[in-house]
């Protein structure tokens, strides 16, 4: 990730809005809106990243959002907690 000040320092122009010029021929690690969470999580793990920019398309690289490891773990954690609650309910003795 690049901080705003670093971006301005590299470009010399605070009005520049296109990050793709900073990368040149090097393709940055990014995700596309249509990709699955599994693809994004694999990309995060392979490259040892905490966050991944989501861009509209590979050519314009217009930023539409960020996805973090935490964003990917939250749904799994919620599912686990729900399952744990169901198991506790099943184990509770019936009093009739």
mmCIF file with all atom_site columns, C-alpha atoms in Angstrom, residues 9 12 16 26 35 37 41-42 45 52-53 57 68-69 72-73 81 95:
data_model
loop_
_atom_site.group_PDB
_atom_site.id
_atom_site.type_symbol
_atom_site.label_atom_id
_atom_site.label_alt_id
_atom_site.label_comp_id
_atom_site.label_asym_id
_atom_site.label_entity_id
_atom_site.label_seq_id
_atom_site.pdbx_PDB_ins_code
_atom_site.Cartn_x
_atom_site.Cartn_y
_atom_site.Cartn_z
_atom_site.occupancy
_atom_site.B_iso_or_equiv
_atom_site.pdbx_formal_charge
_atom_site.auth_seq_id
_atom_site.auth_comp_id
_atom_site.auth_asym_id
_atom_site.auth_atom_id
_atom_site.pdbx_PDB_model_num
ATOM 1  C CA . UNK A 1 9  ? 5.862   12.821  -3.569  1.00 0.00 ? 9  UNK A CA 1
ATOM 2  C CA . UNK A 1 12 ? 4.826   15.631  -7.798  1.00 0.00 ? 12 UNK A CA 1
ATOM 3  C CA . UNK A 1 16 ? -3.129  12.973  -10.205 1.00 0.00 ? 16 UNK A CA 1
ATOM 4  C CA . UNK A 1 26 ? 4.981   -4.028  -12.991 1.00 0.00 ? 26 UNK A CA 1
ATOM 5  C CA . UNK A 1 35 ? -13.531 -12.580 -8.211  1.00 0.00 ? 35 UNK A CA 1
ATOM 6  C CA . UNK A 1 37 ? -13.463 -14.573 -1.782  1.00 0.00 ? 37 UNK A CA 1
ATOM 7  C CA . UNK A 1 41 ? -7.828  -14.973 0.185   1.00 0.00 ? 41 UNK A CA 1
ATOM 8  C CA . UNK A 1 42 ? -5.397  -17.141 -1.791  1.00 0.00 ? 42 UNK A CA 1
ATOM 9  C CA . UNK A 1 45 ? -1.865  -15.621 1.553   1.00 0.00 ? 45 UNK A CA 1
ATOM 10 C CA . UNK A 1 52 ? -5.789  -6.112  -1.270  1.00 0.00 ? 52 UNK A CA 1
ATOM 11 C CA . UNK A 1 53 ? -7.039  -3.255  -3.473  1.00 0.00 ? 53 UNK A CA 1
ATOM 12 C CA . UNK A 1 57 ? -10.592 -3.498  -14.313 1.00 0.00 ? 57 UNK A CA 1
ATOM 13 C CA . UNK A 1 68 ? -8.647  -7.307  4.179   1.00 0.00 ? 68 UNK A CA 1
ATOM 14 C CA . UNK A 1 69 ? -7.988  -10.677 5.746   1.00 0.00 ? 69 UNK A CA 1
ATOM 15 C CA . UNK A 1 72 ? -12.707 -12.619 4.765   1.00 0.00 ? 72 UNK A CA 1
ATOM 16 C CA . UNK A 1 73 ? -12.599 -14.190 8.236   1.00 0.00 ? 73 UNK A CA 1
ATOM 17 C CA . UNK A 1 81 ? -20.453 -19.124 16.314  1.00 0.00 ? 81 UNK A CA 1
ATOM 18 C CA . UNK A 1 95 ? -37.045 -30.783 30.758  1.00 0.00 ? 95 UNK A CA 1
#
